[in-house]
Amino acid sequence: MQRDMPSGTAMEEGDADLMDLAAFHSWVCTQERRYELVEGRPRLLPLETAFHSRISMNVMRWLITSLDRNRYDLCSCQLAIETGERTVRFADGTVMPFADDESSFSAERALFIYEIASPEILQLDLGPKRAEYATLPNLVQYLVASEEAPRVLSWSRDDGWNWPSEPETVSGMSGMVRLAPFGLSMSLAEVYDRVSFGSDA
């Protein structure tokens, strides 16, 4: 679960005034911890575990070595995803078409978004974020990788540009997940490289 901002840091739950996108972007870059903006109110994100970071970097490394960097921009968790007039999310990684505008800090052109889901944020990634990301006009695929077991959930638009209500689920180190925007498949062995789940995984 995300936590509210500490008392006195900025606005409280009872405040009538809400942050707009411009105010949030100006404020959040001054903070040591990571925040998202949800309906005008900043929300503190949990600290990442070593597993979370390792899995995220495994996916990013695979994308870097597999995609044409002249066609795609690969972006880490620092790029803002504006999903509403007063809502800003930060994903673990995004892929967008390559553009010459290097000053942009928004991922409105995202084709592919992935999140690494820890137990604390699993319901957020599968619920509100999934619904919000589905409204992005160019997004083809949203992927959530579990931090607790070798398991990936994936939502991809069909040929009619419809968003599925249920994800495709791939489990086990021998599994392969299809990356629809790129016509490629990524193995879960690569996603979970150097990650041990024990005998019960």
Tab-separated table of C-alpha atoms in Angstrom:
chain	number	residue	atom	x	y	z
A	1	MET	CA	0.000	0.000	0.000
A	2	GLN	CA	1.125	3.537	-0.656
A	3	ARG	CA	1.364	5.886	2.275
A	4	ASP	CA	0.076	9.437	2.556
A	5	MET	CA	2.530	12.275	2.770
A	6	PRO	CA	3.963	12.880	6.243
A	7	SER	CA	2.239	15.631	8.207
A	8	GLY	CA	3.731	19.029	7.439
A	9	THR	CA	5.576	17.881	4.285
A	10	ALA	CA	2.944	19.294	1.954
A	11	MET	CA	-0.838	19.025	1.850
A	12	GLU	CA	-2.924	16.967	4.262
A	13	GLU	CA	-5.847	14.657	3.447
A	14	GLY	CA	-8.338	17.292	4.570
A	15	ASP	CA	-6.966	20.167	2.502
A	16	ALA	CA	-9.344	21.543	-0.091
A	17	ASP	CA	-6.595	22.592	-2.504
A	18	LEU	CA	-5.241	19.923	-4.810
A	19	MET	CA	-1.989	19.865	-6.767
A	20	ASP	CA	-2.197	20.198	-10.511
A	21	LEU	CA	0.328	18.526	-12.814
A	22	ALA	CA	2.622	21.537	-13.111
A	23	ALA	CA	2.789	22.055	-9.344
A	24	PHE	CA	3.492	18.373	-8.751
A	25	HIS	CA	6.302	18.225	-11.321
A	26	SER	CA	7.934	21.254	-9.712
A	27	TRP	CA	7.536	19.855	-6.189
A	28	VAL	CA	8.427	16.192	-6.724
A	29	CYS	CA	11.892	16.905	-8.144
A	30	THR	CA	12.843	18.444	-4.773
A	31	GLN	CA	11.944	15.312	-2.788
A	32	GLU	CA	14.389	12.611	-1.697
A	33	ARG	CA	11.730	9.864	-1.813
A	34	ARG	CA	9.550	8.900	-4.773
A	35	TYR	CA	5.942	10.114	-4.964
A	36	GLU	CA	3.059	9.715	-7.367
A	37	LEU	CA	0.134	12.126	-7.718
A	38	VAL	CA	-3.327	10.577	-7.292
A	39	GLU	CA	-6.330	12.808	-7.922
A	40	GLY	CA	-4.331	15.842	-6.890
A	41	ARG	CA	-2.726	14.366	-3.768
A	42	PRO	CA	0.897	13.150	-3.541
A	43	ARG	CA	1.367	9.557	-2.428
A	44	LEU	CA	4.673	8.232	-1.126
A	45	LEU	CA	5.900	5.101	-2.914
A	46	PRO	CA	7.430	2.212	-0.944
A	47	LEU	CA	11.167	1.724	-0.968
A	48	GLU	CA	12.373	-0.822	-3.522
A	49	THR	CA	13.867	-4.131	-2.443
A	50	ALA	CA	17.042	-5.527	-3.985
A	51	PHE	CA	14.907	-8.184	-5.719
A	52	HIS	CA	12.670	-5.488	-7.177
A	53	SER	CA	15.617	-3.566	-8.566
A	54	ARG	CA	17.300	-6.685	-9.951
A	55	ILE	CA	14.190	-7.897	-11.776
A	56	SER	CA	13.517	-4.433	-13.170
A	57	MET	CA	17.066	-4.099	-14.450
A	58	ASN	CA	16.925	-7.597	-15.958
A	59	VAL	CA	13.926	-6.549	-18.051
A	60	MET	CA	15.556	-3.256	-19.015
A	61	ARG	CA	18.804	-5.020	-19.972
A	62	TRP	CA	16.878	-7.445	-22.187
A	63	LEU	CA	15.055	-4.568	-23.880
A	64	ILE	CA	18.299	-2.654	-24.433
A	65	THR	CA	19.976	-5.605	-26.122
A	66	SER	CA	16.900	-6.718	-28.101
A	67	LEU	CA	15.326	-3.520	-29.459
A	68	ASP	CA	16.552	-1.132	-32.136
A	69	ARG	CA	17.606	1.989	-30.233
A	70	ASN	CA	17.072	4.049	-33.408
A	71	ARG	CA	13.371	3.115	-33.314
A	72	TYR	CA	12.626	3.073	-29.592
A	73	ASP	CA	13.353	5.108	-26.475
A	74	LEU	CA	13.814	3.015	-23.322
A	75	CYS	CA	13.016	4.904	-20.148
A	76	SER	CA	13.487	4.073	-16.486
A	77	CYS	CA	11.263	4.829	-13.511
A	78	GLN	CA	12.013	8.574	-13.581
A	79	LEU	CA	9.714	9.318	-16.525
A	80	ALA	CA	6.260	10.603	-15.562
A	81	ILE	CA	3.109	8.966	-16.917
A	82	GLU	CA	0.196	11.425	-16.763
A	83	THR	CA	-2.994	9.360	-16.607
A	84	GLY	CA	-5.422	12.135	-15.656
A	85	GLU	CA	-5.746	15.868	-15.112
A	86	ARG	CA	-4.386	15.460	-11.571
A	87	THR	CA	-2.783	12.005	-11.642
A	88	VAL	CA	0.837	11.104	-12.377
A	89	ARG	CA	2.281	7.591	-12.180
A	90	PHE	CA	5.847	6.301	-12.390
A	91	ALA	CA	6.375	2.832	-13.883
A	92	ASP	CA	9.483	0.687	-13.493
A	93	GLY	CA	10.086	0.996	-17.222
A	94	THR	CA	8.553	2.203	-20.476
A	95	VAL	CA	9.294	1.918	-24.186
A	96	MET	CA	8.281	4.700	-26.578
A	97	PRO	CA	8.900	5.438	-30.241
A	98	PHE	CA	12.183	7.268	-30.679
A	99	ALA	CA	11.810	11.060	-30.771
A	100	ASP	CA	14.241	13.947	-31.124
A	101	ASP	CA	12.594	15.893	-28.258
A	102	GLU	CA	15.002	15.173	-25.426
A	103	SER	CA	13.378	17.717	-23.083
A	104	SER	CA	10.139	15.785	-22.535
A	105	PHE	CA	9.592	14.211	-19.101
A	106	SER	CA	6.246	12.612	-19.915
A	107	ALA	CA	5.546	9.125	-21.302
A	108	GLU	CA	2.306	9.877	-23.120
A	109	ARG	CA	3.639	8.067	-26.211
A	110	ALA	CA	4.387	4.832	-24.345
A	111	LEU	CA	3.932	1.618	-26.363
A	112	PHE	CA	4.984	-0.730	-23.567
A	113	ILE	CA	4.967	-0.343	-19.767
A	114	TYR	CA	6.197	-2.792	-17.166
A	115	GLU	CA	5.957	-2.900	-13.387
A	116	ILE	CA	7.645	-5.167	-10.849
A	117	ALA	CA	4.983	-5.976	-8.260
A	118	SER	CA	5.988	-6.356	-4.630
A	119	PRO	CA	3.345	-7.551	-2.133
A	120	GLU	CA	2.867	-3.959	-0.925
A	121	ILE	CA	1.893	-2.598	-4.345
A	122	LEU	CA	0.460	-5.657	-6.121
A	123	GLN	CA	-3.144	-4.484	-5.888
A	124	LEU	CA	-2.134	-1.019	-7.059
A	125	ASP	CA	-0.364	-2.394	-10.145
A	126	LEU	CA	-3.204	-4.795	-10.983
A	127	GLY	CA	-6.030	-2.383	-10.154
A	128	PRO	CA	-5.816	1.420	-10.459
A	129	LYS	CA	-2.621	1.516	-12.505
A	130	ARG	CA	-3.838	-1.116	-14.960
A	131	ALA	CA	-7.085	0.787	-15.484
A	132	GLU	CA	-5.308	4.111	-15.887
A	133	TYR	CA	-2.664	2.768	-18.258
A	134	ALA	CA	-5.411	1.261	-20.435
A	135	THR	CA	-6.566	4.807	-21.238
A	136	LEU	CA	-3.204	5.789	-22.746
A	137	PRO	CA	-3.843	6.256	-26.474
A	138	ASN	CA	-0.705	4.522	-27.778
A	139	LEU	CA	-0.132	1.800	-25.205
A	140	VAL	CA	-0.053	-1.684	-26.753
A	141	GLN	CA	1.009	-3.791	-23.758
A	142	TYR	CA	1.199	-3.599	-19.969
A	143	LEU	CA	3.261	-6.232	-18.142
A	144	VAL	CA	3.466	-6.958	-14.407
A	145	ALA	CA	6.230	-9.237	-13.101
A	146	SER	CA	5.823	-10.720	-9.624
A	147	GLU	CA	8.524	-10.186	-7.043
A	148	GLU	CA	7.491	-13.338	-5.130
A	149	ALA	CA	7.608	-16.004	-7.857
A	150	PRO	CA	8.575	-16.398	-11.530
A	151	ARG	CA	5.217	-15.195	-12.843
A	152	VAL	CA	4.277	-12.499	-15.350
A	153	LEU	CA	0.847	-11.062	-16.111
A	154	SER	CA	0.401	-9.320	-19.442
A	155	TRP	CA	-2.380	-7.271	-21.053
A	156	SER	CA	-2.105	-6.620	-24.811
A	157	ARG	CA	-4.537	-4.904	-27.154
A	158	ASP	CA	-6.108	-7.114	-29.823
A	159	ASP	CA	-6.370	-6.360	-33.541
A	160	GLY	CA	-9.444	-4.218	-32.856
A	161	TRP	CA	-7.436	-2.137	-30.347
A	162	ASN	CA	-9.513	-3.537	-27.472
A	163	TRP	CA	-8.003	-3.914	-24.000
A	164	PRO	CA	-8.503	-7.391	-22.433
A	165	SER	CA	-10.278	-7.723	-19.103
A	166	GLU	CA	-8.090	-10.661	-18.083
A	167	PRO	CA	-4.323	-10.956	-18.456
A	168	GLU	CA	-2.249	-13.628	-20.105
A	169	THR	CA	-0.353	-15.370	-17.293
A	170	VAL	CA	3.046	-16.989	-17.789
A	171	SER	CA	4.708	-18.893	-14.933
A	172	GLY	CA	7.920	-20.810	-14.343
A	173	MET	CA	11.485	-20.191	-15.408
A	174	SER	CA	10.920	-22.009	-18.709
A	175	GLY	CA	8.026	-19.717	-19.663
A	176	MET	CA	8.114	-17.205	-22.522
A	177	VAL	CA	6.133	-13.969	-22.516
A	178	ARG	CA	5.188	-12.376	-25.819
A	179	LEU	CA	6.039	-8.691	-26.254
A	180	ALA	CA	3.339	-7.648	-28.689
A	181	PRO	CA	4.636	-4.212	-29.758
A	182	PHE	CA	7.931	-5.659	-30.953
A	183	GLY	CA	7.060	-9.122	-32.280
A	184	LEU	CA	9.479	-10.703	-29.784
A	185	SER	CA	9.299	-13.074	-26.822
A	186	MET	CA	11.215	-12.762	-23.562
A	187	SER	CA	12.010	-15.733	-21.343
A	188	LEU	CA	11.194	-15.649	-17.645
A	189	ALA	CA	14.665	-17.079	-17.062
A	190	GLU	CA	16.003	-13.743	-18.300
A	191	VAL	CA	13.458	-11.713	-16.319
A	192	TYR	CA	14.434	-13.527	-13.118
A	193	ASP	CA	18.148	-13.957	-13.762
A	194	ARG	CA	20.070	-14.182	-10.442
A	195	VAL	CA	16.803	-14.182	-8.454
A	196	SER	CA	16.191	-17.147	-6.119
A	197	PHE	CA	12.708	-17.973	-4.822
A	198	GLY	CA	13.512	-21.158	-2.921
A	199	SER	CA	12.073	-24.610	-3.467
A	200	ASP	CA	8.424	-23.485	-3.310
A	201	ALA	CA	8.587	-21.094	-6.282
